[in-house]
DNA sequence: AGCATATCTGAACAGATGTTCAGATAGAAG
DNA sequence: CTTCTATCTGAACATCTGTTCAGATATGCT
């Protein structure tokens, strides 16, 4: 009757990651124990160590994979012709992608301080690549005279901060549809950088 | 020679709170132990319980006092005449006040999930009062035709999210002065809600 | 001077923490 | 059916957790 044993690597592995994502997002990395994660999966704590060398690596793996997924998804979009078009593309992509993976996104920017210095540096590099993509768009529009921002670096961070705010309140099936949300944000961002 | 004892309530009390603010902001509530806080103050862990009934109350007290301070400081500003003026005042106040207390602000929105439900509700009420102040400004400008936003509630959250982003990168003595930072953000926000 | 009180120490508590590992078990391979 | 191996259990480990409290100590008061 006891617990099932044997070969379940292909099943348990993903479930460990799913449980970790859900629990880390809900209570925070430091507040979640390996035993809680194991309990969610339906397994003893020791079994987790077949899938991660330690707790820190589990967190880091989740964050790194998420950032790489975001970058890969964004970079395979077909490049827009002009800056305005590219900015709209970025806004739409960011909102939709992030609302599809709220837990991963939440972890990726809430748990940075719980990474070891080396792991932190690696995540920051990936995040930086994403920010640079947006800054490149702003610079392009600035050069072409379509945009007018006092400082492209700050504008980049301001736009991303604004977009990230959507995750704090948006709930699927709420007052506004995804299309409406995207439109509202696009409207504000378009105007905020306009010449 | 040993540790000093006797009457130090007026000194130790604030130092406990300062240490807690600093450590919670740096590593997160769940990752900081009472012994670490005590060590920072130069006292044994048990002594902390002269100043807080428990760890949760310590966190809650810091967050509640911070939110009340923010509200009190904002509400004693003399009301601006028109909506545009009021928005500018809000932006300036928010940036300057928050950059003066980065740790408290950081805690106030990072540690919400570590509050008990009752404590969470109380903090949310205070936060809501602050957001409502901004939304009232946006509504005023919307009515007067100065502003044009698709949704005042979302615009409120978007503006605050954008402003909060300043704390993730601003460092005193950096590339830009406080005045410049305020100007850059005011420029973007003014345009983003403009008619 | 000595008394009273606020403050701190130091040890103790019950339980939780991340991690390890020998041994049990189930499915795959022959 | 047997053997092999990946997977999981269950117990153990050293250490850390928030919190309590009796006793020590210094300060303020008389």
XYZ file of C-alpha atoms (C1' of nucleotides) in Angstrom:
450
model
C 0.000 0.000 0.000
C 2.770 2.353 0.944
C 4.178 4.948 -1.430
C 4.789 3.930 -4.995
C 8.402 3.445 -5.925
C 10.323 2.596 -9.038
C 10.834 4.595 -12.208
C 9.064 7.933 -12.345
C 11.816 10.330 -13.343
C 9.956 11.745 -16.306
C 6.950 12.472 -14.151
C 8.413 13.510 -10.826
C 11.028 15.847 -12.255
C 8.570 18.324 -13.784
C 6.260 18.038 -10.818
C 9.048 19.048 -8.466
C 9.663 22.149 -10.520
C 5.979 22.975 -10.735
C 5.535 22.613 -7.002
C 8.604 24.740 -6.348
C 7.404 27.480 -8.699
C 3.993 27.576 -7.085
C 5.246 27.563 -3.512
C 8.135 29.989 -4.064
C 5.756 32.437 -5.728
C 3.240 32.115 -2.927
C 5.408 32.245 0.170
C 8.893 33.121 -0.988
C 11.989 30.988 -1.386
C 13.222 31.363 2.173
C 9.827 30.563 3.678
C 9.384 27.298 1.763
C 11.011 24.089 2.985
C 12.107 21.131 0.965
C 9.600 19.067 2.917
C 6.750 21.313 1.783
C 7.791 20.927 -1.829
C 8.092 17.173 -1.401
C 4.683 17.043 0.241
C 3.114 18.850 -2.689
C 4.631 16.300 -5.049
C 3.640 13.381 -2.825
C 7.120 12.213 -2.055
C 9.639 12.295 0.768
C 12.096 15.184 1.041
C 15.094 13.026 0.221
C 13.666 12.128 -3.171
C 13.972 15.747 -4.321
C 17.718 15.330 -4.424
C 17.365 13.101 -7.452
C 16.317 16.224 -9.336
C 18.384 19.017 -7.843
C 21.733 19.039 -6.068
C 20.358 21.497 -3.517
C 17.664 24.075 -2.827
C 19.643 26.969 -4.237
C 20.156 25.189 -7.553
C 16.443 24.506 -7.720
C 15.684 28.220 -7.460
C 18.448 29.194 -9.828
C 17.378 26.641 -12.420
C 13.829 27.953 -12.398
C 14.951 31.555 -12.811
C 17.525 30.861 -15.492
C 15.192 28.723 -17.564
C 12.482 31.329 -17.302
C 14.735 34.161 -18.428
C 16.065 32.085 -21.303
C 12.526 31.199 -22.362
C 11.515 34.858 -22.355
C 14.523 35.866 -24.418
C 14.116 33.004 -26.862
C 10.440 33.757 -27.368
C 11.093 37.448 -27.885
C 14.053 37.058 -30.164
C 12.220 34.778 -32.572
C 9.626 37.455 -33.250
C 10.057 38.916 -36.704
C 11.708 42.330 -36.355
C 9.409 45.302 -36.850
C 10.118 47.890 -39.470
C 10.118 51.130 -37.526
C 10.603 51.995 -33.874
C 6.976 52.714 -33.100
C 5.974 49.336 -34.492
C 8.761 47.632 -32.570
C 7.708 49.277 -29.312
C 4.155 48.166 -29.781
C 5.386 44.658 -30.469
C 7.473 44.719 -27.305
C 4.600 45.932 -25.149
C 2.243 43.307 -26.483
C 4.789 40.559 -26.114
C 5.740 41.525 -22.586
C 2.195 41.746 -21.288
C 1.005 38.534 -22.877
C 4.045 36.450 -22.109
C 4.274 37.579 -18.514
C 0.590 37.128 -17.792
C 0.871 33.558 -19.011
C 3.601 32.765 -16.478
C 2.876 35.004 -13.510
C 4.530 32.751 -10.952
C 7.809 32.429 -12.827
C 7.936 36.166 -13.458
C 7.161 36.923 -9.845
C 9.969 34.680 -8.666
C 12.409 36.047 -11.220
C 12.334 39.480 -9.718
C 11.384 38.803 -6.113
C 13.982 36.175 -5.329
C 17.050 37.841 -6.781
C 18.400 38.538 -3.313
C 18.237 34.863 -2.418
C 20.648 33.883 -5.166
C 24.318 33.329 -4.515
C 26.467 36.107 -6.031
C 27.500 33.961 -9.008
C 23.940 32.885 -9.752
C 22.735 36.445 -9.331
C 25.259 37.686 -11.858
C 24.107 35.149 -14.424
C 20.438 36.064 -14.043
C 21.267 39.745 -14.218
C 23.080 39.205 -17.487
C 19.981 37.627 -18.987
C 17.711 40.324 -17.623
C 20.056 42.919 -19.004
C 19.798 41.421 -22.473
C 16.040 41.821 -22.335
C 16.254 45.423 -21.163
C 18.793 46.190 -23.841
C 16.349 45.018 -26.490
C 13.876 47.625 -25.316
C 16.502 50.336 -25.015
C 17.594 49.648 -28.593
C 14.035 50.324 -29.718
C 13.898 53.573 -27.789
C 17.236 54.692 -29.207
C 16.073 53.909 -32.714
C 12.948 56.001 -32.241
C 14.955 58.748 -30.646
C 17.284 58.910 -33.650
C 14.432 58.862 -36.146
C 12.680 61.647 -34.269
C 9.630 59.510 -33.498
C 10.381 59.403 -29.775
C 11.587 62.021 -27.359
C 12.851 60.836 -24.013
C 15.299 62.656 -21.794
C 17.244 59.487 -21.007
C 16.849 56.196 -22.853
C 18.229 54.126 -19.982
C 15.751 55.506 -17.475
C 12.925 55.390 -19.961
C 13.676 51.715 -20.535
C 13.445 50.931 -16.844
C 10.376 53.102 -16.434
C 8.530 51.325 -19.235
C 9.414 47.889 -17.935
C 8.448 48.856 -14.383
C 5.103 50.080 -15.646
C 4.530 46.892 -17.614
C 5.509 44.673 -14.706
C 2.909 46.413 -12.600
C 0.235 44.678 -14.623
C 1.005 41.429 -12.853
C 0.135 42.829 -9.454
C -3.494 43.306 -10.304
C -4.464 41.474 -13.516
C -6.548 38.359 -13.037
C -7.852 36.336 -15.974
C -11.582 36.747 -16.298
C -11.510 40.108 -14.545
C -13.022 43.420 -15.559
C -10.815 43.850 -18.625
C -9.830 41.457 -21.370
C -6.227 40.891 -22.367
C -6.759 42.965 -25.509
C -8.128 45.848 -23.504
C -5.276 45.707 -21.007
C -2.749 45.704 -23.807
C -4.464 48.673 -25.415
C -4.535 50.725 -22.218
C -0.863 50.154 -21.563
C 0.121 50.708 -25.152
C -1.755 53.979 -25.155
C 0.075 55.246 -22.080
C 3.497 54.051 -23.130
C 3.145 55.340 -26.663
C 2.329 58.783 -25.369
C 4.969 58.731 -22.623
C 7.848 58.414 -25.091
C 6.229 60.393 -27.917
C 8.027 63.336 -29.488
C 33.534 44.233 31.251
C 30.704 42.068 29.989
C 27.722 43.491 28.121
C 26.202 46.643 29.466
C 22.895 46.232 31.201
C 20.388 48.515 32.855
C 18.224 51.200 31.291
C 18.590 51.632 27.542
C 15.041 51.467 26.307
C 15.183 54.791 24.506
C 18.314 53.716 22.679
C 17.809 50.020 22.034
C 14.223 50.316 20.841
C 15.001 52.404 17.752
C 18.138 50.413 17.071
C 16.140 47.193 16.962
C 13.832 48.708 14.402
C 16.691 50.099 12.348
C 18.466 46.756 12.316
C 15.279 44.967 11.360
C 14.579 47.393 8.525
C 18.074 47.033 7.163
C 18.191 43.246 7.394
C 14.644 42.625 6.151
C 15.319 44.843 3.138
C 18.569 43.081 2.411
C 17.682 39.422 2.846
C 13.922 39.301 3.308
C 11.830 38.745 6.413
C 11.831 34.963 6.267
C 15.580 34.765 5.753
C 16.457 36.928 8.752
C 16.548 35.429 12.243
C 15.924 37.176 15.523
C 19.504 36.325 16.464
C 20.825 38.191 13.429
C 18.829 41.267 14.366
C 20.011 41.007 17.955
C 23.598 40.621 16.796
C 23.359 43.798 14.719
C 22.107 45.682 17.771
C 24.747 44.129 20.016
C 22.372 42.296 22.298
C 21.095 38.779 22.942
C 18.037 37.500 21.085
C 15.879 37.411 24.185
C 16.295 41.149 24.724
C 14.378 41.881 21.515
C 11.205 40.732 23.216
C 11.260 43.849 25.369
C 10.442 45.753 22.181
C 8.177 43.461 20.217
C 5.850 40.649 21.258
C 7.058 38.553 18.317
C 8.765 38.657 14.933
C 5.541 39.114 12.984
C 4.593 42.186 15.029
C 8.013 43.638 14.392
C 7.490 43.393 10.632
C 3.932 44.634 10.825
C 4.876 47.596 13.004
C 7.539 48.680 10.542
C 5.179 48.453 7.584
C 2.247 50.157 9.293
C 4.346 53.027 10.616
C 5.907 53.511 7.213
C 2.578 53.631 5.416
C 1.161 56.021 7.987
C 4.207 58.260 7.661
C 3.857 58.364 3.893
C 0.177 59.222 4.095
C 0.677 61.844 6.786
C 3.480 63.503 4.854
C 1.482 63.528 1.633
C -1.755 64.711 3.158
C -0.182 67.716 4.822
C 0.969 69.061 1.455
C -1.074 72.063 0.463
C -3.587 70.993 -2.195
C -2.738 72.013 -5.739
C -5.118 74.106 -7.775
C -5.599 72.042 -10.911
C -5.105 68.402 -11.778
C -1.911 68.852 -13.754
C -0.344 70.721 -10.857
C -1.556 68.072 -8.418
C -0.084 65.275 -10.511
C 3.244 67.005 -10.654
C 3.138 67.427 -6.898
C 2.355 63.753 -6.448
C 5.194 62.648 -8.702
C 7.695 64.884 -6.951
C 6.540 63.813 -3.520
C 6.576 60.122 -4.322
C 10.039 60.104 -5.818
C 11.633 62.208 -3.127
C 9.944 60.570 -0.168
C 10.580 57.045 -1.372
C 14.202 57.638 -2.260
C 14.772 58.894 1.255
C 13.490 55.661 2.789
C 14.348 52.982 0.244
C 14.530 50.152 2.751
C 11.131 50.822 4.298
C 9.521 51.133 0.871
C 11.160 47.963 -0.330
C 9.876 46.046 2.677
C 6.402 47.537 2.394
C 5.798 45.929 -0.952
C 8.076 42.900 -0.850
C 6.978 41.464 2.468
C 3.221 41.673 2.063
C 2.962 37.922 1.686
C 4.676 37.377 5.010
C 1.984 39.202 6.921
C -0.832 37.388 8.668
C -4.184 37.912 6.903
C -5.373 40.504 9.440
C -2.124 42.458 9.259
C -2.158 42.239 5.492
C -5.649 43.690 5.355
C -4.621 46.657 7.471
C -1.592 47.462 5.339
C -3.635 47.114 2.182
C -6.148 49.630 3.498
C -3.382 52.170 3.989
C -1.851 51.475 0.608
C -5.255 51.835 -0.946
C -5.690 55.274 0.591
C -2.483 56.378 -1.084
C -3.501 54.973 -4.455
C -6.903 56.586 -4.154
C -5.255 59.959 -3.728
C -3.576 59.527 -7.096
C -6.683 58.191 -8.760
C -8.633 61.210 -7.522
C -6.133 63.430 -9.306
C -6.453 61.467 -12.525
C -10.251 61.585 -12.327
C -10.151 65.318 -11.777
C -7.962 65.814 -14.835
C -10.113 63.451 -16.834
C -13.241 65.463 -16.002
C -11.589 68.761 -16.770
C -10.356 67.436 -20.104
C -6.696 67.882 -19.206
C -6.041 64.142 -19.077
C -7.168 61.299 -21.244
C -6.722 57.792 -19.914
C -8.749 54.768 -20.915
C -9.102 53.577 -17.324
C -8.232 55.647 -14.249
C -7.767 52.623 -12.018
C -5.215 51.025 -14.312
C -3.549 54.331 -15.021
C -3.147 54.832 -11.285
C -1.425 51.509 -10.854
C 0.662 52.031 -13.953
C 1.933 55.398 -12.766
C 2.772 54.088 -9.303
C 4.492 51.051 -10.751
C 6.573 53.279 -12.974
C 7.501 55.540 -10.074
C 8.391 52.626 -7.829
C 10.798 51.422 -10.478
C 13.052 54.336 -9.645
C 14.083 52.608 -6.445
C 15.532 49.621 -8.236
C 18.245 51.631 -9.890
C 18.639 55.080 -8.317
C 21.689 55.559 -6.147
C 22.509 58.874 -4.497
C 25.534 60.423 -6.137
C 24.912 58.564 -9.371
C 24.759 59.829 -12.930
C 21.621 61.922 -12.391
C 20.632 64.323 -9.648
C 17.338 64.040 -7.830
C 16.027 67.038 -9.762
C 16.925 65.437 -13.065
C 15.332 62.143 -12.114
C 12.168 63.892 -11.076
C 12.098 65.801 -14.341
C 12.561 62.704 -16.493
C 9.760 60.859 -14.753
C 7.466 63.863 -14.696
C 7.999 64.299 -18.406
C 7.025 60.713 -19.173
C 4.072 60.607 -16.811
C 2.729 63.962 -17.917
C 2.712 62.790 -21.525
C 1.361 59.329 -20.735
C -1.889 60.691 -19.301
C -2.125 63.755 -21.524
C -5.218 64.437 -23.574
C 23.432 54.963 51.326
C 20.080 51.398 49.673
C 15.871 50.211 47.258
C 13.118 49.568 43.011
C 12.673 48.916 38.438
C 13.848 48.509 33.693
C 16.835 46.031 30.960
C 19.782 42.379 29.481
C 22.055 37.669 29.734
C 22.414 32.923 29.122
C 20.468 28.823 28.959
C 16.768 26.122 27.719
C 12.558 24.474 24.962
C 10.334 21.970 21.184
C 10.359 21.784 16.686
C 11.943 22.845 11.836
C 15.804 23.217 8.596
C 18.786 21.329 4.409
C 21.086 17.367 3.327
C 22.851 12.461 3.328
C 22.488 7.598 2.781
C 21.674 2.596 3.499
C 18.167 -0.205 2.230
C 13.530 -1.187 0.113
C 10.923 -1.458 -4.169
C 9.134 -1.429 -8.759
C 9.569 -1.367 -13.558
C 12.661 -2.518 -17.701
C 15.771 -5.739 -19.940
C 17.371 -10.241 -20.882
C 11.623 -15.688 -14.064
C 15.738 -13.403 -12.815
C 18.738 -9.493 -12.795
C 19.666 -4.742 -12.979
C 19.019 -0.097 -12.099
C 16.522 4.069 -11.383
C 13.740 5.772 -7.912
C 11.908 6.414 -3.393
C 11.575 5.718 1.775
C 12.642 6.494 6.401
C 15.674 7.619 9.627
C 19.413 10.180 11.022
C 22.707 14.343 11.286
C 24.004 18.825 12.977
C 22.367 23.122 13.146
C 19.091 26.719 13.288
C 14.378 28.565 14.458
C 11.156 31.758 17.513
C 10.222 32.236 22.071
C 10.379 31.936 27.301
C 12.204 32.940 31.716
C 14.871 32.918 36.069
C 18.535 35.434 37.563
C 22.120 39.090 36.988
C 23.091 44.002 36.562
C 23.059 48.836 36.053
C 20.507 52.988 36.425
C 17.191 56.448 38.643
C 14.923 57.601 42.858
C 14.666 58.509 47.689
